[in-house]
Amino acid sequence: MTEIVKASLENGVQKIRITADKGYHPAHIQLQKGIPAEITFHRVTPSNCYKEILFEEEGILEPIAQDEEKVIRFTPQDLGEHEFSCGMKMQKGSYTVVEKTRKSLSLLQRFWITSIFTVPLVILMIGMSTGGISHQVMRWGTFLATTPIMLVAGVPYIRSAWASFKKHNSNMDTLVALGTLVAYFYSLVALFAGLPVYFESAAFIFFFVLMGAVFEEKMRKNTSQAVEKLLDLQAKTAEVLREDNYVQVPLEQVKVGDLIRVRPGEKIAVDGVVVEGISSIDESMVTGESLPVDKTVGDTVIGSTINNSGTLVFRAEKVGSETVLAQIVDFVKKAQTSRAPIQDLTDKISGIFVPAVVILGIVTFWVWFVLLRDSVVVLGASFVSSLLYGVAVLIIACPCALGLATPTALMVGTGRSAKMGVLLKNGTVLQEIQKVQTIVFDKTGTLTEGKPVVTDIIGDEVEVLGLAASLEEASQHPLAEAIVKRASEAGLEFQTVENFQALHGKGVSGQIAGKQVLLGNAKMLDGMSISSIYQEKLEELEKEAKTVVFLAVDNEIKGLLALQDIPKENAKLAIGQLKKRDLKTVMLTGDNAGVARAIADQIGIEEVIAGVLPEEKAHEIHKLQATGKVAFVGDGINDAPALSVADVGIAMGAGTDIAIESADLVLTTNNLLGVVRAFDMSKKTFNRILLNLFWAFIYNVVGIPIAAGVFSGIGLVLNPELAGLAMAFSSVSVLISSLLLNFSKID
């Protein structure tokens, strides 16, 4: 019979540990649907079989070295039995997904219930200190207020602690559960024995720990919908040739070899090859090219790109999961599911800190009750007093401040960052950004404006620009829009055009004031001679990677217009600031090398990687990661895979939804200086976390010896009640420290 092992639920996450040793053990695990799962693999066998962990259905393939632990994270959604295996699929395990066994209170619900019952505790404590409430009312009042808190807030921590204990592990939940249980049950006995009670200590521990957990959950709420948004970009139907007629069919019915017709303004359904027609296609979502690409018979087209002008008929070559968009979806999905959050610093120390505190509490009781009981020096204590020393140690060591140290700083840091136009989508980016050595930028729309502008006019400016704009006024081409905009800004009047013609791939022509006017590329010249001056200017402009168009009147060249996508206003300053912080800057773009290099030279970027497709962008990021941590800044759909695989993904706020969803960090103001502020704010927030952890530990370092009675000989003691107050004060000091982050200077 197959052993079925249920994952334990810890703070809303299903956790289970598996040892990769001569096959997976246990052979079968059970997970609940819709609840995040963390499966920790520990590889102990040197076999090649265990080099990778594969959850094929979830798109997860993670390498694992010998003696390494690898945490696989996903949220099970599909009921029934599923397989996981090593990368070679020679050893397999399975997991069953079942419906949630019971409806449990959410973290936020537990926090609010705890908060409600904490209020009367505060009132009772104030009343007791002012003499308005009797000692007896205080004792029974704290019992009645704390008991619901133990039931609502305490049970999940107790379950987590018990599950860890059974596996011979410990975590911070262990200390929370132990400290509160000891305080509660001791107080319960003391309530009927007439001894001092410390119910409120247990209640306040849960209040502060849950507060920290709520802050953390709020940070995790921005879960990515990137894959869904990408899939929404697909055309839903296609006009396919069926029995000599073109009919609309659902996208999933399109097969390889189908002839598909696409009209102007429509999305191209799948990847294919043009068999009829001429048009220009906006491929910026995939390639990053700022200008439309001319397509004719024999050229390839990409699914989900937009047909601008003419009608095309193309043959479907790749459908379903084989299309470029589907591959982008796959890249994003794998990158997001395989990226594991950095383990919190408090978790790293829990394996040592927790058992040490427990042992210390037991030793404290034993020393006072056994070792010093018969001492000639009057140090020995009664059973009750000895127990109080041990309980005080456990209470003051309870990690409330530790639990607040990270999430409170993150909340304040992310809040202030948002005011500066830097939106941090998760806390792990703060830890990752400290290690970034290389920052990679997309070009179009990120470093540049994303639209061409007229940069140079050679010849009589009024004549050249006026005639060009008159011809282009009716055109929707991006170059035409740039020319018309420049003429409008100059206040030029547009002239009437007769016999207008658009010559695909060449330019436009028409009659203006009885003269034949041509505007276009070199293909339009048709034997016209170019003067040495114009030729010289042409070569000069082309070296600058500018797009040059000719203006001819009655077969005589009258001038040139140069257009280019220009850098953003603050791009050069931002690059300079990043270099001052010892960061290497790289441009990664789908545009051609000449254009990319020209822009890079203008703003000071050293390295250029040009002409890359979306999946290649992700590959290039992986190559750069071989030498250190990499941040990537992008704005387009084509940037989504790179944003997902980079150690830190940064999206421009004016970019596409998919780019924003794939990123860790969003620049809401679309200002590149936000990248600099993001690095600076992240560093300050991370340093504040370290300071908070320092303060939290100081209380433990100072308080534990006092609570243990080390200084009782000089009258310095810390009973459980005072220990609880000291614990609460440490939490307050951490909160104040985090709030002071609002006043840190940021350039």
XYZ file of C-alpha atoms in Angstrom:
747
model
C 0.000 0.000 0.000
C 1.332 3.436 -0.977
C 2.175 5.683 1.946
C 0.221 8.940 1.691
C 1.746 11.856 3.546
C -0.198 15.091 3.925
C 1.627 18.390 3.671
C 1.518 20.440 6.861
C -0.134 23.863 6.748
C 2.074 26.657 8.121
C 0.760 30.229 7.952
C -1.344 29.537 4.900
C 1.372 27.573 3.046
C 1.457 23.781 2.551
C 4.917 22.496 3.394
C 6.532 19.095 2.984
C 10.095 17.827 2.821
C 11.324 15.104 0.451
C 14.685 13.343 0.404
C 16.018 12.451 -3.074
C 17.800 9.235 -2.183
C 17.322 6.010 -4.149
C 13.943 7.172 -5.354
C 11.701 9.792 -3.875
C 10.349 9.417 -0.388
C 7.542 9.552 0.461
C 6.222 7.983 -2.709
C 2.959 9.871 -2.535
C 2.011 13.232 -1.004
C -1.337 15.011 -0.617
C -1.905 18.711 -1.265
C -5.007 20.868 -0.932
C -6.337 22.750 -3.959
C -5.821 26.496 -4.113
C -3.362 26.714 -1.212
C 0.293 27.683 -1.972
C 2.648 24.724 -1.594
C 6.361 24.547 -0.761
C 8.064 21.196 -1.393
C 11.649 21.066 -0.118
C 13.879 18.519 -1.852
C 17.143 17.418 -0.255
C 19.458 15.598 -2.644
C 21.809 13.163 -0.905
C 22.560 10.758 -3.757
C 25.418 11.518 -6.190
C 23.465 9.894 -9.059
C 23.050 11.968 -12.227
C 19.334 11.243 -12.038
C 18.871 13.774 -9.303
C 20.476 16.731 -11.047
C 17.065 18.257 -11.754
C 13.609 18.291 -10.201
C 10.769 18.283 -12.725
C 7.136 19.290 -12.194
C 6.175 19.208 -15.846
C 2.522 20.279 -15.471
C 3.571 23.345 -13.500
C 6.350 24.286 -15.925
C 9.002 23.849 -13.231
C 12.455 22.414 -13.900
C 14.960 23.198 -11.150
C 18.599 22.058 -10.940
C 19.703 20.612 -7.606
C 23.274 19.885 -6.540
C 24.296 17.102 -4.160
C 23.705 17.970 -0.509
C 21.633 20.966 -1.669
C 18.092 21.805 -0.651
C 15.726 23.103 -3.318
C 12.320 24.582 -2.559
C 9.677 24.118 -5.256
C 6.794 26.586 -4.992
C 3.450 26.454 -6.795
C -0.263 26.607 -6.079
C -2.025 23.306 -6.970
C -5.230 23.897 -8.940
C -6.112 20.674 -10.781
C -7.703 17.959 -8.674
C -6.507 14.373 -8.951
C -3.153 12.607 -9.155
C -0.070 14.200 -10.721
C 3.569 13.175 -11.190
C 6.878 14.776 -10.393
C 10.245 13.307 -11.247
C 13.935 13.841 -11.628
C 14.955 15.546 -14.841
C 15.676 12.213 -16.562
C 12.272 10.839 -15.443
C 13.909 7.655 -14.155
C 12.617 8.167 -10.622
C 9.090 9.401 -10.128
C 6.886 10.457 -7.286
C 3.287 11.562 -7.243
C 1.018 13.987 -5.486
C -2.744 14.117 -5.174
C -4.629 17.400 -5.102
C -7.810 17.354 -3.017
C -10.390 19.947 -2.067
C -9.744 21.995 1.038
C -10.612 19.872 4.041
C -12.152 22.694 6.009
C -12.851 26.368 5.896
C -10.308 28.180 8.000
C -10.022 31.803 9.016
C -7.775 33.957 6.896
C -4.694 35.618 8.342
C -6.377 39.015 8.258
C -9.489 37.659 9.996
C -7.330 36.129 12.757
C -5.483 39.426 13.178
C -8.674 41.476 13.516
C -10.217 39.035 16.004
C -6.977 39.112 18.005
C -6.963 42.930 17.882
C -10.556 43.105 19.177
C -9.740 40.935 22.204
C -6.442 42.780 22.793
C -8.313 46.057 23.408
C -9.900 44.910 26.736
C -6.466 43.636 27.815
C -5.007 47.123 27.374
C -7.971 48.629 29.260
C -7.524 46.116 32.098
C -3.785 46.867 32.330
C -4.397 50.634 32.450
C -7.196 50.191 35.002
C -5.020 47.987 37.162
C -2.114 50.454 37.139
C -4.405 53.385 38.078
C -6.208 51.441 40.800
C -9.564 51.552 39.013
C -9.764 47.759 38.544
C -9.313 45.188 41.296
C -6.669 42.483 41.198
C -9.305 39.753 40.945
C -11.080 41.432 38.009
C -7.702 41.782 36.265
C -6.915 38.064 36.730
C -10.244 36.763 35.389
C -10.551 39.508 32.752
C -7.185 38.676 31.186
C -8.136 34.978 31.199
C -11.452 35.647 29.410
C -9.819 37.953 26.811
C -6.762 35.772 26.139
C -8.570 32.414 25.737
C -10.315 33.358 22.426
C -6.972 34.687 21.153
C -5.306 31.346 21.949
C -8.054 29.496 20.078
C -8.160 31.784 17.041
C -4.546 32.918 16.666
C -2.694 30.219 18.572
C -3.951 27.012 16.966
C -2.211 27.527 13.536
C 1.121 28.261 15.253
C 0.746 25.269 17.559
C -0.010 22.993 14.566
C 3.000 24.356 12.692
C 5.245 23.871 15.713
C 4.000 20.306 16.219
C 4.523 19.445 12.549
C 8.093 20.785 12.726
C 8.734 18.890 15.967
C 7.637 15.589 14.406
C 10.164 16.166 11.618
C 12.871 17.091 14.152
C 12.920 20.667 12.857
C 12.223 24.004 14.504
C 11.241 27.441 13.280
C 10.018 30.715 14.706
C 6.525 29.245 14.985
C 7.991 26.764 17.462
C 9.149 29.543 19.767
C 5.889 31.497 19.417
C 3.834 28.391 20.227
C 6.071 27.325 23.108
C 6.301 30.770 24.710
C 2.549 31.396 24.528
C 1.549 27.894 25.655
C 3.869 28.036 28.651
C 2.636 31.510 29.613
C -1.039 30.540 29.164
C -1.052 27.181 30.932
C 1.158 28.395 33.768
C -1.270 31.326 34.222
C -4.221 28.918 34.104
C -2.760 26.932 36.986
C -1.782 30.118 38.779
C -5.332 31.489 38.400
C -6.732 28.806 40.678
C -3.656 28.604 42.908
C -3.744 32.290 43.803
C -0.418 33.033 42.113
C 0.400 35.888 39.663
C -0.968 35.340 36.143
C 0.553 36.400 32.831
C -2.204 35.750 30.269
C -1.633 39.117 28.591
C 1.919 38.105 27.645
C 0.590 35.311 25.405
C -2.033 37.651 23.913
C 0.434 40.415 23.052
C 2.847 37.912 21.502
C 0.163 36.796 19.055
C -0.929 40.380 18.361
C 2.552 41.501 17.319
C 3.430 38.304 15.443
C 0.172 38.448 13.463
C 0.751 42.144 12.737
C 4.077 41.252 11.143
C 2.490 38.393 9.190
C -0.274 40.709 7.887
C 2.327 43.171 6.624
C 4.127 40.339 4.842
C 0.932 39.074 3.248
C 0.138 42.550 1.989
C 3.523 42.545 0.245
C 2.663 39.246 -1.455
C -0.779 40.327 -2.707
C 0.583 41.611 -6.037
C 0.584 38.214 -7.646
C 1.387 38.229 -11.317
C -1.240 37.725 -14.028
C 1.350 37.982 -16.773
C 0.560 34.710 -18.530
C -3.154 35.479 -18.708
C -2.479 38.953 -20.055
C -0.215 37.526 -22.732
C -2.835 35.023 -23.810
C -5.371 37.847 -24.092
C -3.188 39.370 -26.818
C -3.941 36.488 -29.169
C -6.452 36.872 -31.926
C -9.589 34.955 -30.964
C -10.568 34.022 -34.530
C -9.012 33.746 -37.984
C -10.412 34.160 -41.512
C -9.483 30.789 -43.041
C -10.013 29.491 -46.581
C -12.565 26.654 -46.428
C -13.956 25.207 -49.688
C -13.106 28.271 -51.818
C -14.549 30.697 -49.247
C -12.957 32.594 -46.384
C -14.817 31.909 -43.127
C -14.247 32.974 -39.502
C -13.141 30.069 -37.317
C -11.949 29.933 -33.660
C -8.191 30.171 -33.289
C -7.922 26.627 -31.895
C -9.329 25.254 -35.200
C -6.521 26.734 -37.301
C -4.176 24.043 -38.644
C -0.723 24.126 -40.208
C -1.089 24.730 -43.964
C -4.325 26.749 -43.705
C -4.569 29.861 -45.873
C -5.529 32.865 -43.723
C -6.636 36.319 -44.874
C -5.923 39.349 -42.684
C -7.263 42.836 -43.435
C -5.808 46.240 -42.412
C -6.023 46.881 -38.664
C -6.528 43.198 -37.797
C -4.278 40.947 -35.723
C -2.363 38.210 -37.449
C -3.704 34.970 -35.998
C -0.674 32.645 -36.105
C 2.886 32.511 -37.442
C 3.140 31.982 -41.187
C 4.479 32.944 -44.626
C 2.858 35.509 -46.968
C 1.565 34.017 -50.217
C -0.379 37.027 -51.525
C -0.450 40.801 -50.969
C 1.747 43.655 -49.748
C 1.466 45.408 -46.397
C 3.360 46.891 -43.462
C 3.109 45.186 -40.066
C 3.639 46.579 -36.581
C 5.937 43.992 -34.965
C 7.073 46.178 -32.074
C 5.425 43.928 -29.475
C 7.747 41.106 -30.478
C 10.879 42.607 -31.990
C 11.071 46.026 -30.381
C 11.497 47.654 -33.807
C 10.082 51.164 -33.604
C 9.013 51.263 -37.280
C 6.531 49.025 -39.152
C 8.055 46.269 -41.286
C 7.139 45.903 -44.972
C 5.894 42.436 -45.937
C 5.382 40.851 -49.338
C 5.161 37.350 -50.823
C 7.648 34.985 -49.148
C 8.091 37.023 -45.967
C 7.273 35.592 -42.530
C 4.602 37.033 -40.267
C 4.267 36.622 -36.504
C 1.045 35.801 -34.698
C -0.612 38.599 -32.647
C 1.263 41.369 -34.506
C -0.902 43.999 -36.231
C -1.436 44.409 -39.971
C -1.312 48.128 -40.797
C -2.121 48.835 -44.431
C -2.767 46.228 -47.123
C -4.632 42.901 -47.160
C -2.468 39.794 -46.835
C -3.005 36.097 -47.385
C -0.538 33.872 -45.565
C -0.015 30.155 -44.997
C -0.066 29.013 -41.359
C 3.321 27.540 -40.412
C 3.150 27.430 -36.605
C 0.012 27.128 -34.514
C -0.871 26.571 -30.864
C 2.140 26.142 -28.606
C 4.592 26.567 -31.510
C 3.903 30.266 -32.158
C 6.276 33.001 -31.016
C 3.670 34.352 -28.562
C 3.110 30.892 -27.061
C 6.867 30.564 -26.582
C 6.934 33.936 -24.822
C 4.101 32.690 -22.565
C 6.142 29.592 -21.804
C 9.252 31.615 -20.992
C 7.344 33.880 -18.608
C 5.541 31.002 -16.907
C 8.700 29.006 -16.299
C 10.610 32.023 -15.083
C 7.928 33.045 -12.625
C 7.293 29.584 -11.202
C 10.964 28.797 -10.785
C 11.924 32.048 -9.105
C 11.935 31.338 -5.379
C 11.857 34.219 -2.853
C 15.020 34.739 -0.863
C 14.763 33.132 2.524
C 14.161 35.688 5.218
C 17.025 36.356 7.604
C 14.887 35.339 10.572
C 14.308 31.919 9.028
C 18.029 31.386 8.580
C 18.737 31.824 12.257
C 15.673 29.993 13.557
C 17.310 26.567 13.347
C 19.895 27.678 15.916
C 18.016 30.326 17.875
C 14.857 28.364 18.652
C 16.367 25.206 20.186
C 18.956 27.352 21.998
C 16.216 29.390 23.693
C 14.205 26.290 24.610
C 17.280 24.643 26.110
C 18.131 27.872 27.930
C 14.634 28.066 29.421
C 14.864 24.461 30.668
C 18.407 25.002 31.999
C 17.263 28.166 33.798
C 14.521 26.228 35.632
C 16.898 23.349 36.427
C 19.658 25.616 37.745
C 17.306 27.512 40.039
C 15.241 24.590 41.245
C 17.858 21.823 41.417
C 21.404 23.142 41.307
C 20.950 26.173 43.549
C 18.170 24.808 45.730
C 20.440 23.798 48.618
C 23.094 26.440 48.079
C 24.459 28.083 51.212
C 24.114 31.346 49.338
C 20.498 32.435 49.398
C 19.945 32.062 45.703
C 17.854 28.955 45.467
C 14.247 29.350 44.527
C 10.969 27.541 44.991
C 9.379 25.501 42.239
C 7.102 28.418 41.320
C 9.916 30.978 41.292
C 12.150 28.651 39.262
C 9.343 28.091 36.774
C 8.802 31.849 36.528
C 12.455 32.352 35.573
C 12.166 29.696 32.834
C 8.869 31.153 31.555
C 10.349 34.672 31.493
C 13.217 33.442 29.294
C 10.810 31.928 26.765
C 8.584 35.013 26.700
C 11.301 37.644 26.274
C 12.924 35.507 23.561
C 9.664 35.306 21.595
C 10.425 36.809 18.198
C 7.742 39.499 17.954
C 10.261 42.189 17.073
C 12.012 39.780 14.706
C 8.690 39.123 13.012
C 8.099 42.852 12.573
C 11.654 43.817 11.568
C 11.383 42.918 7.890
C 7.707 43.526 6.959
C 7.406 46.935 8.668
C 10.530 48.258 6.946
C 9.242 46.876 3.649
C 5.867 48.537 4.125
C 7.401 51.929 4.891
C 10.082 51.578 2.211
C 7.645 50.531 -0.489
C 5.214 53.283 0.526
C 7.854 55.975 0.233
C 9.175 54.476 -2.995
C 5.680 54.652 -4.474
C 5.526 58.384 -3.659
C 8.775 58.796 -5.617
C 7.348 56.915 -8.605
C 8.977 53.570 -7.784
C 6.503 50.736 -7.177
C 8.056 47.669 -5.513
C 5.837 44.652 -6.194
C 7.480 42.322 -3.666
C 9.940 42.464 -0.827
C 12.467 40.020 -2.219
C 13.612 42.572 -4.806
C 15.135 44.606 -1.973
C 17.416 41.748 -1.066
C 18.261 40.930 -4.687
C 18.975 44.493 -5.800
C 21.840 44.765 -3.310
C 23.774 42.217 -5.349
C 23.072 43.605 -8.855
C 26.242 44.232 -10.844
C 24.826 44.740 -14.343
C 21.762 46.692 -15.414
C 20.399 45.951 -18.892
C 18.084 48.318 -20.804
C 15.682 47.752 -23.661
C 15.994 50.534 -26.254
C 12.676 51.439 -27.832
C 10.288 53.059 -25.355
C 12.691 52.575 -22.456
C 15.815 54.565 -23.310
C 14.109 56.302 -26.240
C 10.758 58.003 -26.763
C 9.554 55.119 -28.933
C 8.458 57.335 -31.832
C 10.589 58.827 -34.621
C 11.037 62.601 -34.843
C 12.513 64.782 -37.570
C 16.113 65.475 -36.528
C 17.611 67.046 -39.670
C 16.297 68.970 -42.698
C 18.752 69.409 -45.580
C 17.806 72.087 -48.116
C 15.336 74.953 -47.849
C 13.601 74.029 -44.571
C 10.294 75.774 -45.310
C 10.026 74.335 -48.812
C 11.237 70.815 -47.984
C 9.222 70.454 -44.791
C 6.105 72.142 -46.232
C 5.932 69.935 -49.325
C 6.766 66.749 -47.374
C 4.099 67.438 -44.758
C 1.486 68.232 -47.419
C 2.114 64.867 -49.064
C 2.117 62.933 -45.769
C -0.869 64.626 -44.142
C -3.270 61.779 -44.945
C -0.830 58.951 -44.125
C -0.869 56.938 -40.854
C 2.740 55.812 -41.143
C 4.877 56.740 -38.057
C 7.379 58.600 -40.289
C 4.551 60.563 -41.866
C 3.156 61.481 -38.462
C 6.586 62.761 -37.385
C 6.922 64.972 -40.496
C 3.393 66.379 -40.153
C 3.951 67.072 -36.447
C 7.212 68.954 -37.134
C 5.512 71.076 -39.836
C 2.554 71.843 -37.562
C 4.902 72.928 -34.763
C 6.665 75.223 -37.271
C 3.321 76.799 -38.214
C 3.537 75.814 -41.882
C 0.408 75.745 -44.061
C -0.418 72.494 -45.835
C -1.023 72.608 -49.593
C -3.596 70.706 -51.644
C -2.342 67.436 -53.151
C -3.731 65.981 -56.380
C -3.242 62.504 -57.850
C -1.858 61.179 -54.542
C -0.222 57.741 -54.741
C 1.316 55.525 -52.082
C 4.002 53.288 -53.503
C 4.488 50.425 -51.010
C 8.038 50.073 -49.776
C 9.126 53.241 -51.577
C 7.189 56.321 -50.499
C 4.432 58.654 -51.741
C 3.879 60.974 -54.711
C 1.410 63.621 -55.826
C 0.924 66.944 -57.637
C 1.237 70.161 -55.647
C 0.685 73.489 -57.421
C 1.078 71.741 -60.778
C 4.421 70.146 -59.890
C 5.144 66.426 -59.438
C 6.435 65.857 -55.888
C 8.043 62.642 -54.686
C 8.894 61.730 -51.050
C 10.520 58.441 -50.130
C 13.610 56.288 -49.956
C 16.314 55.698 -52.574
C 14.050 53.302 -54.504
C 11.883 56.303 -55.559
C 14.720 58.190 -57.222
C 14.652 56.037 -60.371
C 17.807 57.373 -62.007
C 17.718 60.880 -60.547
C 21.196 62.266 -59.909
C 22.259 63.121 -56.346
C 24.567 66.096 -55.906
C 27.801 65.604 -54.006
C 26.483 67.776 -51.171
C 23.382 65.639 -50.723
C 25.432 62.440 -51.096
C 27.848 63.586 -48.414
C 24.996 64.526 -46.054
C 23.260 61.216 -46.779
C 26.323 59.182 -45.775
C 26.810 61.297 -42.674
C 23.198 60.811 -41.533
C 23.225 57.094 -42.248
C 26.371 56.712 -40.114
C 24.292 58.180 -37.282
C 21.746 55.377 -37.939
C 19.033 57.829 -39.000
C 16.261 57.052 -41.478
C 16.685 59.359 -44.493
C 13.945 60.264 -47.021
C 14.384 62.274 -50.240
C 12.143 65.086 -51.499
C 12.099 65.532 -55.305
C 10.183 68.145 -57.360
C 9.789 67.479 -61.101
C 12.548 64.851 -60.939
C 14.996 67.152 -59.173
C 16.099 66.428 -55.581
C 15.272 69.421 -53.403
C 16.272 68.151 -49.987
C 16.586 65.432 -47.394
C 14.763 64.728 -44.140
C 16.346 62.589 -41.418
C 14.258 60.902 -38.739
C 15.231 58.972 -35.639
C 13.841 57.674 -32.390
C 15.579 59.990 -29.899
C 16.757 59.263 -26.339
C 14.567 60.288 -23.428
C 15.415 63.601 -21.842
C 17.003 62.167 -18.697
C 18.466 58.952 -20.141
C 22.057 60.221 -20.243
C 21.881 61.553 -16.664
C 20.403 58.296 -15.366
C 23.108 56.189 -17.045
C 25.785 58.469 -15.593
C 24.328 58.133 -12.081
C 24.237 54.351 -12.354
C 27.872 54.268 -13.476
C 28.795 56.299 -10.368
C 27.288 53.430 -8.350
C 29.687 51.017 -10.091
C 26.984 49.393 -12.187
C 27.730 48.056 -15.666
C 25.171 49.270 -18.266
C 24.096 47.232 -21.314
C 21.574 47.860 -24.114
C 19.583 44.801 -25.252
C 17.297 45.375 -28.223
C 15.572 43.783 -31.179
C 16.465 46.812 -33.312
C 19.416 46.770 -35.729
C 22.993 47.235 -34.492
C 23.607 50.584 -36.188
C 20.582 52.287 -34.656
C 21.288 50.741 -31.256
C 24.942 51.774 -31.229
C 24.077 55.351 -32.231
C 21.647 55.714 -29.305
C 24.083 54.024 -26.906
C 26.846 56.471 -27.846
C 24.559 59.431 -27.218
C 23.683 58.399 -23.653
C 26.897 56.688 -22.552
C 26.072 52.967 -22.558
C 29.164 50.816 -23.066
C 27.859 47.492 -24.340
C 25.202 46.858 -27.014
C 23.479 43.558 -27.833
C 21.244 44.110 -30.879
C 18.940 42.176 -33.213
C 17.598 39.749 -30.602
C 14.122 38.176 -30.432
C 12.155 37.813 -27.157
C 13.328 34.305 -26.334
C 16.871 35.368 -27.214
C 16.554 38.286 -24.796
C 15.935 35.823 -21.965
C 18.929 33.783 -23.137
C 21.156 36.879 -23.221
C 20.113 37.720 -19.648
C 21.080 34.186 -18.595
C 24.507 34.652 -20.203
C 25.062 37.915 -18.349
C 23.980 36.246 -15.075
C 26.985 33.948 -15.334
C 29.133 36.866 -14.154
C 26.793 38.291 -11.506
C 23.292 39.506 -10.655
C 21.424 41.290 -13.452
C 18.617 43.856 -13.478
C 16.625 44.426 -16.681
C 14.622 47.547 -17.584
C 11.968 47.234 -20.303
C 8.528 48.341 -21.400
C 7.192 46.043 -24.115
C 5.613 42.651 -24.581
C 8.850 41.462 -26.126
C 10.584 42.332 -22.851
C 8.388 40.078 -20.668
C 10.658 36.986 -20.760
C 13.748 39.050 -19.941
C 11.916 40.862 -17.120
C 10.868 37.510 -15.679
C 14.283 35.784 -15.765
C 16.342 38.773 -14.594
C 17.274 38.846 -10.919
C 15.441 42.180 -10.759
C 12.888 43.113 -13.439
C 12.118 46.841 -13.797
C 9.217 47.987 -16.012
C 8.455 51.485 -17.291
C 5.048 52.663 -16.086
C 4.016 53.755 -19.575
C 4.823 50.284 -20.897
C 2.496 47.399 -21.651
C 0.501 45.592 -18.979
C 2.392 42.382 -19.603
C 5.744 44.099 -19.007
C 4.459 45.650 -15.786
C 3.056 42.321 -14.605
C 6.306 40.479 -15.344
C 8.458 42.952 -13.438
C 9.411 43.175 -9.767
C 9.581 46.936 -9.833
C 7.587 49.519 -11.821
C 8.636 53.122 -12.563
C 5.200 54.771 -12.440
C 6.469 58.199 -13.583
C 8.194 56.737 -16.679
C 11.324 58.594 -15.554
C 14.630 56.733 -15.943
C 16.010 58.502 -12.871
C 13.523 56.299 -11.037
C 15.944 53.409 -11.656
C 18.581 55.301 -9.658
C 16.066 56.107 -6.897
C 14.997 52.467 -6.833
C 18.567 51.342 -6.176
C 19.089 53.985 -3.491
C 15.743 53.410 -1.749
C 16.179 49.652 -1.846
C 19.606 49.943 -0.247
C 18.261 52.208 2.526
C 15.291 49.912 3.166
C 17.475 46.825 3.305
C 19.878 48.570 5.688
C 16.884 49.527 7.847
C 15.863 45.861 7.985
C 19.337 44.981 9.212
C 19.113 47.747 11.843
C 15.704 46.455 12.954
C 17.066 42.933 13.288
C 19.944 44.329 15.330
C 17.524 46.084 17.710
C 15.391 42.962 17.981
C 18.406 40.830 18.891
C 19.747 43.380 21.354
C 16.598 42.949 23.410
C 17.111 39.218 23.385
C 20.830 39.459 24.214
C 20.215 41.859 27.122
C 16.851 40.560 28.266
C 17.450 36.798 28.326
C 20.227 36.877 30.982
C 18.103 39.202 33.138
C 15.025 37.008 32.696
C 17.131 33.949 33.591
C 18.014 35.551 36.938
C 21.725 35.999 36.242
C 21.617 39.396 37.978
C 19.117 38.505 40.720
C 21.906 38.784 43.276
C 21.904 42.575 42.766
C 18.130 42.769 42.688
C 17.779 42.932 38.896
C 15.051 40.474 37.895
C 12.582 40.250 35.036
C 9.403 38.325 35.825
C 7.125 37.120 32.986
C 4.933 40.227 33.235
C 7.894 42.583 32.803
C 9.318 40.255 30.163
C 6.069 40.641 28.232
C 6.289 44.432 28.508
C 9.946 44.368 27.375
C 8.940 42.190 24.419
C 6.176 44.657 23.535
C 8.565 47.610 23.844
C 11.055 45.923 21.516
C 8.280 45.581 18.931
C 7.364 49.260 19.320
C 11.016 50.307 18.900
C 11.226 48.307 15.661
C 8.040 49.993 14.396
C 9.495 53.447 15.197
C 12.773 52.513 13.483
C 10.865 51.520 10.347
C 8.797 54.739 10.380
C 12.004 56.805 10.531
C 12.751 55.431 7.046
C 10.282 58.060 5.806
C 12.804 60.746 6.717
C 15.884 59.193 5.116
C 17.489 61.422 2.480
C 17.119 60.249 -1.116
C 18.633 62.254 -4.001
